[in-house]
Amino acid sequence: MTTTSNITDTSMTASVDRTIRLIGAGQTTGSTCSPDLVKAPWELDGGTPGYGPGSSMGDVLPTGAPRQGELPARYRAASARELDARIRAAKATLGDRVVVLGHFYQRDEVVQYADFVGDSFQLAQAARSKSDAEAIVFCGVHFMAETADLLSAPGQAVILPNLAAGCSMADMADIDSVTECWEQLEELYGTEPDADGRVPVIPVTYMNSSAALKGFCGEHGGIVCTSSNAASVLEWAFERGQRVLFFPDQHLGRNTAKAMGVPLEQMPMWNPRKPLGGNTPEGLDDARVILWHGFCSVHKRFTVDQIEQARIDHPGVRVIVHPECPMPVVDAADEYGSTDYITKAIAAAPAGSSFAIGTEINLVQRLAAQYPQHTIFCLDPVVCPCSTMYRIHPGYLAWVLEALVGGDALDAGADRPSEVLNRVTVGADVAEPARLALERMLAAKPRSEPVGVPPATVDGV
Ligand code: 13P
Ligand code: SF4
């Protein structure tokens, strides 16, 4: 296995935890994006704004919404071995009553307990299909748990082990700013359909958004997309609307629309802090895709220089990046696609292939350990995990599972009533339209042409 991160001991099981500890101990020359990550995540919980059902961090927290409580001392103090024993014993006791879902970006220390690991689209489907389990423990971030709640069966509890695990990109769009934007667009474009029956604007929200924004899309004839189906979803939207308002990720919107042949001049940016999003009415006249000013702080780190360096260091390397990367990076890469696309591309490659990957480090390091026949490394030499995914630590997982069991796996005398902690519930008023937008996404037909080819090679833009 080869990485560009100067990690001296690569015999470990691709654990980013270990890597971050090495960085914290000054044993590598890399630096982490957030030095706070070397701390135990519970040290970051104090004062963290809570997420409420249907809220992004920018929204007012609904009354009664659960907040991350203090992780009990017995979990904070437990060794990795003890937590492992607790989690395994609790899972064995719970059996089919619980299903644990894990996103690809979760640390290995958590992924090892997941019954199903996938990208955000696959996890949404998994939440829908595991209807027999009493509880879904979602090792991911808040918007994913909300989506699981929307798609799971009534009565199933969706549990997020640490309620402070959010997504900084999702927090870049809140319901008030999107509603204000919508009102300005309605004033500008009107509300009447054209001669082909296409309405002036269709709202499209990336899965990485609050349930409230999914509900907004459901109510306004719009739809949700993920990084694996954004092209099919945009096609769906263009069949019904003259233009699209795409939030919160400008990069996914731009990369996808560009690959479909939409010129950059027809993709103005909407800055929610400025009147008309910082545009003139004339500038918006011709718009096909209005891009919200949001981005992922992890994927924004990848650069064209890194790609050039990878090609110098590893001639013949295949560069694959996530579509949340900026457009010049996607254009310079050989391929782009969702986390699932990246995983499948590596699995299908002949032995001895080399890959430079532009996505979160936990996934890259896991793939490198899983496929020792290839050379797999992260484009960014700095180890930069998604700091919000990182908030799910085995301590929180042991805590919520043992609460469900109603006892203490390591102390037979410590029986307690079974308890559902950290339940994520989307209120009915938001849930109904949000589910509609999600169902539209699940029903949108996949595009026939392959995704993953850089836009420049598709349409020559
Ligand atoms: P995927 O849809 O590829 O799982 O990505 C989700 C995400 O948050 C990427 O940053
Ligand atoms: Fe959000 Fe970026 Fe983390 Fe994905 S990697 S969950 S977009 S902050």
Tab-separated table of C-alpha atoms and ligand atoms in Angstrom:
chain	number	residue	atom	x	y	z
A	1	MET	CA	0.000	0.000	0.000
A	2	THR	CA	1.294	3.461	-0.803
A	3	THR	CA	0.091	6.734	0.590
A	4	THR	CA	1.445	10.210	0.115
A	5	SER	CA	0.908	11.134	3.746
A	6	ASN	CA	4.294	10.191	5.237
A	7	ILE	CA	2.739	7.706	7.573
A	8	THR	CA	5.550	5.566	8.872
A	9	ASP	CA	3.572	2.497	9.982
A	10	THR	CA	1.303	1.273	7.202
A	11	SER	CA	0.780	-2.196	8.691
A	12	MET	CA	-2.196	-0.900	10.634
A	13	THR	CA	-5.647	-1.702	9.405
A	14	ALA	CA	-6.051	1.599	7.592
A	15	SER	CA	-7.116	3.303	10.785
A	16	VAL	CA	-7.363	7.029	10.433
A	17	ASP	CA	-7.628	7.166	14.199
A	18	ARG	CA	-4.059	5.941	14.379
A	19	THR	CA	-2.951	8.305	11.642
A	20	ILE	CA	-4.440	11.249	13.421
A	21	ARG	CA	-2.776	10.172	16.651
A	22	LEU	CA	0.552	10.000	14.803
A	23	ILE	CA	-0.019	13.511	13.551
A	24	GLY	CA	-1.010	14.667	17.020
A	25	ALA	CA	2.154	13.117	18.437
A	26	GLY	CA	4.237	14.888	15.816
A	27	GLN	CA	5.312	11.587	14.263
A	28	THR	CA	4.360	12.535	10.734
A	29	THR	CA	5.048	15.672	8.772
A	30	GLY	CA	1.416	15.994	7.692
A	31	SER	CA	-1.011	18.170	9.525
A	32	THR	CA	-4.687	17.623	10.131
A	33	CYS	CA	-7.381	20.006	8.931
A	34	SER	CA	-8.661	20.288	12.468
A	35	PRO	CA	-6.215	19.673	15.305
A	36	ASP	CA	-9.263	19.177	17.536
A	37	LEU	CA	-9.829	15.842	15.859
A	38	VAL	CA	-7.012	14.284	17.822
A	39	LYS	CA	-9.048	14.847	20.946
A	40	ALA	CA	-11.747	12.491	22.104
A	41	PRO	CA	-14.873	13.702	20.258
A	42	TRP	CA	-16.823	14.117	23.503
A	43	GLU	CA	-14.499	16.954	24.384
A	44	LEU	CA	-16.048	18.801	21.439
A	45	ASP	CA	-19.666	18.119	22.409
A	46	GLY	CA	-20.023	20.860	25.012
A	47	GLY	CA	-21.723	23.895	23.519
A	48	THR	CA	-22.296	22.237	20.157
A	49	PRO	CA	-25.525	23.565	18.711
A	50	GLY	CA	-28.012	20.742	18.460
A	51	TYR	CA	-29.764	19.635	15.332
A	52	GLY	CA	-33.496	19.438	15.517
A	53	PRO	CA	-35.777	17.449	13.306
A	54	GLY	CA	-35.948	19.222	9.993
A	55	SER	CA	-33.301	21.751	10.943
A	56	SER	CA	-29.964	22.761	9.662
A	57	MET	CA	-27.672	24.542	12.095
A	58	GLY	CA	-29.014	27.826	10.719
A	59	ASP	CA	-32.582	27.048	11.778
A	60	VAL	CA	-34.179	27.635	15.126
A	61	LEU	CA	-34.093	24.361	17.036
A	62	PRO	CA	-37.673	23.111	17.472
A	63	THR	CA	-38.834	22.906	21.101
A	64	GLY	CA	-38.206	19.480	22.566
A	65	ALA	CA	-35.667	18.474	19.924
A	66	PRO	CA	-33.055	16.157	21.450
A	67	ARG	CA	-29.591	17.547	22.058
A	68	GLN	CA	-26.421	15.582	22.463
A	69	GLY	CA	-26.192	14.670	26.130
A	70	GLU	CA	-22.945	14.040	27.937
A	71	LEU	CA	-21.485	10.652	27.072
A	72	PRO	CA	-21.395	8.754	30.396
A	73	ALA	CA	-17.962	8.481	31.974
A	74	ARG	CA	-17.847	4.685	31.672
A	75	TYR	CA	-17.810	5.045	27.867
A	76	ARG	CA	-15.382	7.948	27.845
A	77	ALA	CA	-12.945	6.046	30.034
A	78	ALA	CA	-13.322	2.643	28.347
A	79	SER	CA	-10.440	1.162	26.388
A	80	ALA	CA	-10.907	0.189	22.724
A	81	ARG	CA	-10.965	-3.467	23.801
A	82	GLU	CA	-13.681	-2.862	26.375
A	83	LEU	CA	-15.825	-0.889	23.926
A	84	ASP	CA	-15.414	-3.663	21.385
A	85	ALA	CA	-16.649	-6.221	23.929
A	86	ARG	CA	-19.599	-4.010	24.898
A	87	ILE	CA	-20.661	-3.370	21.301
A	88	ARG	CA	-20.377	-7.005	20.253
A	89	ALA	CA	-22.287	-8.243	23.318
A	90	ALA	CA	-25.050	-5.641	22.834
A	91	LYS	CA	-25.394	-6.467	19.138
A	92	ALA	CA	-25.549	-10.190	19.889
A	93	THR	CA	-28.303	-9.614	22.466
A	94	LEU	CA	-30.291	-7.344	20.178
A	95	GLY	CA	-29.956	-9.622	17.119
A	96	ASP	CA	-32.416	-8.651	14.368
A	97	ARG	CA	-34.016	-6.004	16.567
A	98	VAL	CA	-31.352	-3.569	15.466
A	99	VAL	CA	-29.576	-2.822	12.203
A	100	VAL	CA	-26.400	-0.720	12.114
A	101	LEU	CA	-25.795	1.314	8.952
A	102	GLY	CA	-22.416	2.934	8.233
A	103	HIS	CA	-21.342	5.501	5.670
A	104	PHE	CA	-18.114	4.854	3.736
A	105	TYR	CA	-16.471	7.820	5.491
A	106	GLN	CA	-16.863	6.429	8.982
A	107	ARG	CA	-13.678	5.419	10.731
A	108	ASP	CA	-12.802	1.693	10.609
A	109	GLU	CA	-13.290	1.454	14.347
A	110	VAL	CA	-16.999	2.048	13.679
A	111	VAL	CA	-17.440	0.528	10.217
A	112	GLN	CA	-16.479	-2.903	11.577
A	113	TYR	CA	-19.822	-3.074	13.429
A	114	ALA	CA	-22.002	-1.978	10.498
A	115	ASP	CA	-24.409	-4.528	9.030
A	116	PHE	CA	-24.421	-2.474	5.846
A	117	VAL	CA	-21.864	0.055	4.553
A	118	GLY	CA	-22.588	2.289	1.587
A	119	ASP	CA	-22.915	5.723	0.017
A	120	SER	CA	-25.721	8.068	0.957
A	121	PHE	CA	-28.053	6.722	-1.757
A	122	GLN	CA	-27.477	3.088	-0.813
A	123	LEU	CA	-27.941	3.861	2.870
A	124	ALA	CA	-31.258	5.581	2.099
A	125	GLN	CA	-32.353	2.447	0.246
A	126	ALA	CA	-31.104	0.241	3.093
A	127	ALA	CA	-33.091	2.261	5.634
A	128	ARG	CA	-36.183	1.628	3.550
A	129	SER	CA	-35.599	-2.088	3.124
A	130	LYS	CA	-34.729	-3.003	6.745
A	131	SER	CA	-38.316	-2.611	7.868
A	132	ASP	CA	-38.253	-5.515	10.364
A	133	ALA	CA	-35.713	-3.987	12.728
A	134	GLU	CA	-37.062	-2.047	15.720
A	135	ALA	CA	-34.183	0.398	15.504
A	136	ILE	CA	-31.756	1.643	12.853
A	137	VAL	CA	-28.507	2.894	14.354
A	138	PHE	CA	-27.096	5.261	11.745
A	139	CYS	CA	-23.330	5.719	11.806
A	140	GLY	CA	-23.222	8.709	9.506
A	141	VAL	CA	-24.279	12.318	9.818
A	142	HIS	CA	-27.491	14.087	10.752
A	143	PHE	CA	-29.023	14.554	7.290
A	144	MET	CA	-28.536	10.844	6.579
A	145	ALA	CA	-30.300	9.868	9.800
A	146	GLU	CA	-33.172	12.231	8.971
A	147	THR	CA	-33.495	10.600	5.552
A	148	ALA	CA	-33.484	7.161	7.155
A	149	ASP	CA	-36.299	8.289	9.443
A	150	LEU	CA	-38.283	9.550	6.434
A	151	LEU	CA	-37.881	6.296	4.522
A	152	SER	CA	-38.077	3.770	7.356
A	153	ALA	CA	-41.305	2.097	8.487
A	154	PRO	CA	-43.580	3.871	10.977
A	155	GLY	CA	-42.570	2.894	14.489
A	156	GLN	CA	-38.929	2.193	13.641
A	157	ALA	CA	-36.531	4.351	15.643
A	158	VAL	CA	-33.580	5.920	13.848
A	159	ILE	CA	-30.706	6.598	16.218
A	160	LEU	CA	-27.707	8.847	15.554
A	161	PRO	CA	-25.063	7.840	18.130
A	162	ASN	CA	-23.767	11.418	18.387
A	163	LEU	CA	-26.312	14.127	17.577
A	164	ALA	CA	-23.466	16.574	16.995
A	165	ALA	CA	-22.458	14.692	13.851
A	166	GLY	CA	-23.711	17.120	11.231
A	167	CYS	CA	-22.413	18.224	7.837
A	168	SER	CA	-20.934	21.679	7.379
A	169	MET	CA	-22.111	21.778	3.756
A	170	ALA	CA	-25.705	20.951	4.737
A	171	ASP	CA	-25.542	23.831	7.214
A	172	MET	CA	-24.767	26.268	4.400
A	173	ALA	CA	-28.418	26.336	3.318
A	174	ASP	CA	-31.286	26.864	5.738
A	175	ILE	CA	-35.002	27.015	5.112
A	176	ASP	CA	-35.326	30.781	5.655
A	177	SER	CA	-32.591	31.705	3.156
A	178	VAL	CA	-33.912	29.260	0.551
A	179	THR	CA	-37.472	30.560	1.008
A	180	GLU	CA	-36.223	34.149	0.581
A	181	CYS	CA	-34.337	33.164	-2.550
A	182	TRP	CA	-37.431	31.420	-3.911
A	183	GLU	CA	-39.585	34.501	-3.361
A	184	GLN	CA	-37.112	36.659	-5.275
A	185	LEU	CA	-37.014	34.145	-8.126
A	186	GLU	CA	-40.813	34.007	-8.278
A	187	GLU	CA	-40.915	37.780	-8.520
A	188	LEU	CA	-38.381	37.715	-11.331
A	189	TYR	CA	-39.611	34.767	-13.381
A	190	GLY	CA	-43.294	34.655	-12.406
A	191	THR	CA	-45.033	31.364	-11.710
A	192	GLU	CA	-46.680	30.531	-15.048
A	193	PRO	CA	-45.492	27.512	-17.066
A	194	ASP	CA	-44.241	28.031	-20.640
A	195	ALA	CA	-45.925	26.672	-23.792
A	196	ASP	CA	-44.409	23.210	-23.081
A	197	GLY	CA	-45.848	23.166	-19.578
A	198	ARG	CA	-42.471	23.717	-17.914
A	199	VAL	CA	-42.598	25.835	-14.753
A	200	PRO	CA	-40.062	28.693	-14.358
A	201	VAL	CA	-37.894	27.002	-11.664
A	202	ILE	CA	-37.561	23.503	-10.175
A	203	PRO	CA	-35.793	23.293	-6.776
A	204	VAL	CA	-33.295	20.443	-6.453
A	205	THR	CA	-31.624	19.738	-3.136
A	206	TYR	CA	-28.598	17.540	-2.610
A	207	MET	CA	-29.192	14.780	-0.076
A	208	ASN	CA	-26.746	16.721	2.131
A	209	SER	CA	-29.418	19.093	3.401
A	210	SER	CA	-31.905	19.339	6.240
A	211	ALA	CA	-35.267	17.569	6.029
A	212	ALA	CA	-36.842	21.031	5.945
A	213	LEU	CA	-35.169	21.706	2.582
A	214	LYS	CA	-36.246	18.331	1.249
A	215	GLY	CA	-39.742	19.292	2.361
A	216	PHE	CA	-39.395	22.622	0.551
A	217	CYS	CA	-38.564	20.734	-2.652
A	218	GLY	CA	-41.484	18.364	-2.164
A	219	GLU	CA	-43.865	21.302	-1.751
A	220	HIS	CA	-42.537	23.218	-4.757
A	221	GLY	CA	-42.493	20.474	-7.397
A	222	GLY	CA	-38.837	19.645	-6.711
A	223	ILE	CA	-36.703	16.664	-5.936
A	224	VAL	CA	-33.661	15.368	-3.986
A	225	CYS	CA	-30.459	14.046	-5.569
A	226	THR	CA	-27.343	12.268	-4.343
A	227	SER	CA	-23.887	12.268	-5.882
A	228	SER	CA	-24.720	8.987	-7.606
A	229	ASN	CA	-27.893	10.117	-9.361
A	230	ALA	CA	-27.503	13.884	-9.847
A	231	ALA	CA	-27.548	13.606	-13.667
A	232	SER	CA	-30.789	11.573	-13.767
A	233	VAL	CA	-32.347	13.991	-11.315
A	234	LEU	CA	-31.332	17.085	-13.328
A	235	GLU	CA	-32.776	15.438	-16.420
A	236	TRP	CA	-36.021	14.872	-14.504
A	237	ALA	CA	-36.012	18.521	-13.459
A	238	PHE	CA	-35.350	19.890	-16.975
A	239	GLU	CA	-38.295	17.884	-18.299
A	240	ARG	CA	-40.513	19.804	-15.877
A	241	GLY	CA	-38.868	23.198	-15.541
A	242	GLN	CA	-37.108	25.868	-17.561
A	243	ARG	CA	-34.345	26.129	-14.948
A	244	VAL	CA	-33.156	24.614	-11.712
A	245	LEU	CA	-32.309	26.102	-8.320
A	246	PHE	CA	-29.629	23.714	-6.992
A	247	PHE	CA	-28.596	23.700	-3.313
A	248	PRO	CA	-26.470	23.517	-1.217
A	249	ASP	CA	-23.427	22.184	-3.159
A	250	GLN	CA	-22.371	24.453	-6.009
A	251	HIS	CA	-19.711	21.966	-7.154
A	252	LEU	CA	-21.972	18.941	-7.576
A	253	GLY	CA	-24.474	21.167	-9.381
A	254	ARG	CA	-21.879	22.732	-11.682
A	255	ASN	CA	-20.015	19.516	-12.460
A	256	THR	CA	-23.202	17.624	-13.234
A	257	ALA	CA	-24.856	20.343	-15.330
A	258	LYS	CA	-21.639	20.996	-17.238
A	259	ALA	CA	-21.427	17.297	-18.140
A	260	MET	CA	-24.966	17.601	-19.498
A	261	GLY	CA	-23.926	20.473	-21.766
A	262	VAL	CA	-25.126	23.481	-19.758
A	263	PRO	CA	-22.689	26.360	-20.433
A	264	LEU	CA	-21.023	27.958	-17.419
A	265	GLU	CA	-22.489	31.378	-18.340
A	266	GLN	CA	-25.924	29.903	-17.689
A	267	MET	CA	-24.997	28.796	-14.161
A	268	PRO	CA	-24.990	31.913	-11.968
A	269	MET	CA	-24.144	31.582	-8.294
A	270	TRP	CA	-26.630	32.563	-5.590
A	271	ASN	CA	-25.058	34.126	-2.517
A	272	PRO	CA	-27.828	34.146	0.120
A	273	ARG	CA	-26.286	37.135	1.880
A	274	LYS	CA	-26.754	39.447	-1.116
A	275	PRO	CA	-29.884	40.846	-2.803
A	276	LEU	CA	-30.816	38.720	-5.800
A	277	GLY	CA	-28.011	36.403	-4.658
A	278	GLY	CA	-25.451	38.953	-5.915
A	279	ASN	CA	-26.866	38.886	-9.472
A	280	THR	CA	-28.588	41.409	-11.710
A	281	PRO	CA	-32.030	40.600	-13.158
A	282	GLU	CA	-30.412	40.523	-16.642
A	283	GLY	CA	-27.736	38.104	-15.393
A	284	LEU	CA	-30.454	35.725	-14.219
A	285	ASP	CA	-32.521	36.031	-17.409
A	286	ASP	CA	-30.755	33.274	-19.225
A	287	ALA	CA	-29.980	31.060	-16.209
A	288	ARG	CA	-30.455	27.288	-16.551
A	289	VAL	CA	-28.980	26.251	-13.187
A	290	ILE	CA	-28.790	28.665	-10.252
A	291	LEU	CA	-26.088	27.365	-7.919
A	292	TRP	CA	-26.261	27.921	-4.166
A	293	HIS	CA	-23.031	29.190	-2.622
A	294	GLY	CA	-22.277	25.987	-0.660
A	295	PHE	CA	-19.342	23.563	-0.661
A	296	CYS	CA	-17.724	20.700	1.220
A	297	SER	CA	-14.663	21.768	3.181
A	298	VAL	CA	-13.095	18.317	2.753
A	299	HIS	CA	-13.476	18.093	-1.043
A	300	LYS	CA	-12.590	21.728	-1.626
A	301	ARG	CA	-9.024	20.870	-0.567
A	302	PHE	CA	-8.271	18.880	-3.729
A	303	THR	CA	-6.351	20.739	-6.439
A	304	VAL	CA	-5.169	20.361	-10.019
A	305	ASP	CA	-1.563	20.641	-8.765
A	306	GLN	CA	-2.091	17.524	-6.664
A	307	ILE	CA	-3.320	15.671	-9.754
A	308	GLU	CA	-0.287	16.806	-11.757
A	309	GLN	CA	2.030	15.706	-8.942
A	310	ALA	CA	0.329	12.299	-8.707
A	311	ARG	CA	0.822	11.804	-12.459
A	312	ILE	CA	4.520	12.687	-12.162
A	313	ASP	CA	5.057	10.395	-9.144
A	314	HIS	CA	2.963	7.512	-10.477
A	315	PRO	CA	2.944	7.388	-14.284
A	316	GLY	CA	-0.225	5.660	-15.503
A	317	VAL	CA	-2.119	6.464	-12.297
A	318	ARG	CA	-5.935	6.606	-12.562
A	319	VAL	CA	-7.252	9.752	-10.907
A	320	ILE	CA	-10.810	9.458	-9.573
A	321	VAL	CA	-12.453	12.273	-7.628
A	322	HIS	CA	-15.800	12.878	-5.950
A	323	PRO	CA	-18.126	15.354	-7.740
A	324	GLU	CA	-18.077	17.607	-4.658
A	325	CYS	CA	-14.579	18.636	-5.809
A	326	PRO	CA	-14.212	21.989	-7.627
A	327	MET	CA	-14.756	21.917	-11.397
A	328	PRO	CA	-11.086	22.297	-12.469
A	329	VAL	CA	-10.238	19.235	-10.342
A	330	VAL	CA	-13.078	17.172	-11.815
A	331	ASP	CA	-12.045	18.291	-15.316
A	332	ALA	CA	-8.421	17.305	-14.723
A	333	ALA	CA	-9.301	13.898	-13.239
A	334	ASP	CA	-9.692	10.759	-15.340
A	335	GLU	CA	-13.037	9.949	-13.767
A	336	TYR	CA	-15.390	11.219	-11.110
A	337	GLY	CA	-18.212	9.647	-9.155
A	338	SER	CA	-19.833	8.961	-5.811
A	339	THR	CA	-18.128	7.015	-3.060
A	340	ASP	CA	-19.813	3.892	-4.390
A	341	TYR	CA	-18.532	4.617	-7.906
A	342	ILE	CA	-14.988	4.968	-6.573
A	343	THR	CA	-15.274	1.737	-4.594
A	344	LYS	CA	-16.589	-0.228	-7.571
A	345	ALA	CA	-13.993	1.199	-9.985
A	346	ILE	CA	-11.190	-0.003	-7.712
A	347	ALA	CA	-12.810	-3.406	-7.168
A	348	ALA	CA	-13.071	-3.938	-10.938
A	349	ALA	CA	-9.487	-2.899	-11.824
A	350	PRO	CA	-6.791	-5.400	-12.859
A	351	ALA	CA	-4.158	-6.186	-10.193
A	352	GLY	CA	-1.266	-3.728	-10.110
A	353	SER	CA	-3.373	-0.664	-10.945
A	354	SER	CA	-2.596	2.599	-9.266
A	355	PHE	CA	-5.209	5.090	-8.116
A	356	ALA	CA	-5.064	8.650	-6.839
A	357	ILE	CA	-8.364	9.312	-5.100
A	358	GLY	CA	-9.956	12.663	-4.335
A	359	THR	CA	-12.288	11.943	-1.460
A	360	GLU	CA	-12.348	11.550	2.309
A	361	ILE	CA	-9.345	9.802	3.831
A	362	ASN	CA	-11.137	7.066	5.821
A	363	LEU	CA	-12.522	5.575	2.623
A	364	VAL	CA	-9.241	5.929	0.750
A	365	GLN	CA	-7.226	4.248	3.481
A	366	ARG	CA	-9.760	1.441	3.846
A	367	LEU	CA	-9.657	0.782	0.095
A	368	ALA	CA	-5.855	0.791	0.200
A	369	ALA	CA	-5.899	-1.863	2.928
A	370	GLN	CA	-8.626	-3.877	1.198
A	371	TYR	CA	-6.858	-3.994	-2.188
A	372	PRO	CA	-3.137	-4.504	-1.453
A	373	GLN	CA	-2.701	-5.648	-5.077
A	374	HIS	CA	-3.139	-1.987	-6.130
A	375	THR	CA	-1.394	1.237	-5.197
A	376	ILE	CA	-4.094	3.497	-3.759
A	377	PHE	CA	-3.444	6.899	-2.232
A	378	CYS	CA	-5.233	10.117	-1.407
A	379	LEU	CA	-4.564	13.064	-3.730
A	380	ASP	CA	-4.250	15.371	-0.730
A	381	PRO	CA	-1.028	14.713	1.173
A	382	VAL	CA	-2.620	16.209	4.289
A	383	VAL	CA	-4.753	13.764	6.236
A	384	CYS	CA	-8.141	15.433	6.295
A	385	PRO	CA	-11.035	13.362	7.561
A	386	CYS	CA	-14.595	14.616	7.518
A	387	SER	CA	-14.567	16.103	10.994
A	388	THR	CA	-18.304	15.679	11.481
A	389	MET	CA	-18.376	11.994	10.491
A	390	TYR	CA	-15.519	11.637	12.943
A	391	ARG	CA	-17.823	12.581	15.826
A	392	ILE	CA	-19.188	9.023	15.823
A	393	HIS	CA	-16.793	7.148	18.093
A	394	PRO	CA	-17.237	3.529	19.302
A	395	GLY	CA	-17.993	4.978	22.756
A	396	TYR	CA	-21.225	6.548	21.458
A	397	LEU	CA	-22.150	3.377	19.595
A	398	ALA	CA	-21.696	1.265	22.757
A	399	TRP	CA	-23.770	3.800	24.687
A	400	VAL	CA	-26.821	3.777	22.371
A	401	LEU	CA	-26.715	-0.009	21.852
A	402	GLU	CA	-26.467	-0.805	25.565
A	403	ALA	CA	-29.331	1.618	26.219
A	404	LEU	CA	-31.434	-0.366	23.732
A	405	VAL	CA	-30.511	-3.612	25.449
A	406	GLY	CA	-31.436	-2.063	28.766
A	407	GLY	CA	-28.390	-3.325	30.567
A	408	ASP	CA	-24.662	-3.278	30.751
A	409	ALA	CA	-22.926	-5.842	28.567
A	410	LEU	CA	-20.062	-6.220	31.016
A	411	ASP	CA	-21.998	-6.073	34.258
A	412	ALA	CA	-24.807	-8.632	34.486
A	413	GLY	CA	-26.255	-6.953	37.579
A	414	ALA	CA	-26.608	-3.532	35.952
A	415	ASP	CA	-30.023	-3.976	34.338
A	416	ARG	CA	-31.813	-0.825	33.241
A	417	PRO	CA	-35.035	-0.306	31.291
A	418	SER	CA	-34.519	-0.444	27.530
A	419	GLU	CA	-34.183	3.097	26.233
A	420	VAL	CA	-33.996	4.711	22.808
A	421	LEU	CA	-31.364	7.444	22.970
A	422	ASN	CA	-30.667	10.106	20.334
A	423	ARG	CA	-33.702	9.331	18.224
A	424	VAL	CA	-33.911	11.458	15.081
A	425	THR	CA	-37.535	12.125	14.180
A	426	VAL	CA	-38.749	14.417	11.434
A	427	GLY	CA	-42.044	16.153	12.320
A	428	ALA	CA	-45.105	15.220	10.236
A	429	ASP	CA	-45.466	18.672	8.630
A	430	VAL	CA	-41.970	18.440	7.124
A	431	ALA	CA	-41.922	14.657	6.709
A	432	GLU	CA	-44.776	14.458	4.231
A	433	PRO	CA	-43.379	16.800	1.539
A	434	ALA	CA	-39.796	15.666	2.242
A	435	ARG	CA	-40.801	12.059	1.617
A	436	LEU	CA	-42.456	13.127	-1.638
A	437	ALA	CA	-39.192	14.711	-2.853
A	438	LEU	CA	-37.262	11.581	-1.849
A	439	GLU	CA	-39.759	9.264	-3.546
A	440	ARG	CA	-39.390	11.330	-6.734
A	441	MET	CA	-35.647	10.763	-6.528
A	442	LEU	CA	-35.991	7.023	-5.970
A	443	ALA	CA	-38.316	6.822	-8.985
A	444	ALA	CA	-36.129	8.953	-11.325
A	445	LYS	CA	-34.802	6.711	-14.098
A	446	PRO	CA	-31.000	6.346	-14.261
A	447	ARG	CA	-29.339	8.013	-17.249
A	448	SER	CA	-28.240	5.642	-19.987
A	449	GLU	CA	-24.762	7.097	-20.519
A	450	PRO	CA	-22.069	6.271	-17.971
A	451	VAL	CA	-21.395	8.749	-15.187
A	452	GLY	CA	-17.841	9.241	-14.084
A	453	VAL	CA	-16.390	10.687	-17.271
A	454	PRO	CA	-15.084	14.250	-16.794
A	455	PRO	CA	-17.406	16.821	-18.324
A	456	ALA	CA	-14.792	18.041	-20.782
A	457	THR	CA	-14.655	14.651	-22.478
A	458	VAL	CA	-18.448	14.353	-22.642
A	459	ASP	CA	-19.458	17.570	-24.282
A	460	GLY	CA	-16.208	19.283	-25.141
A	461	VAL	CA	-17.137	22.368	-23.051
B	1	13P	P1	-21.930	9.995	-1.244
B	1	13P	O1	-23.283	10.401	-1.760
B	1	13P	O2	-20.973	9.678	-2.331
B	1	13P	O3	-22.074	8.940	-0.208
B	1	13P	O4	-21.307	11.263	-0.539
B	1	13P	C1	-21.895	11.829	0.578
B	1	13P	C2	-21.025	12.870	1.116
B	1	13P	O5	-21.317	13.481	2.101
B	1	13P	C3	-19.809	13.181	0.388
B	1	13P	O6	-19.143	14.196	1.022
B	2	SF4	FE1	-20.551	16.958	4.647
B	2	SF4	FE2	-18.221	17.142	3.324
B	2	SF4	FE3	-18.438	15.568	5.475
B	2	SF4	FE4	-19.631	14.895	3.180
B	2	SF4	S1	-17.430	15.051	3.561
B	2	SF4	S2	-20.551	14.795	5.232
B	2	SF4	S3	-20.256	16.943	2.432
B	2	SF4	S4	-18.648	17.839	5.420
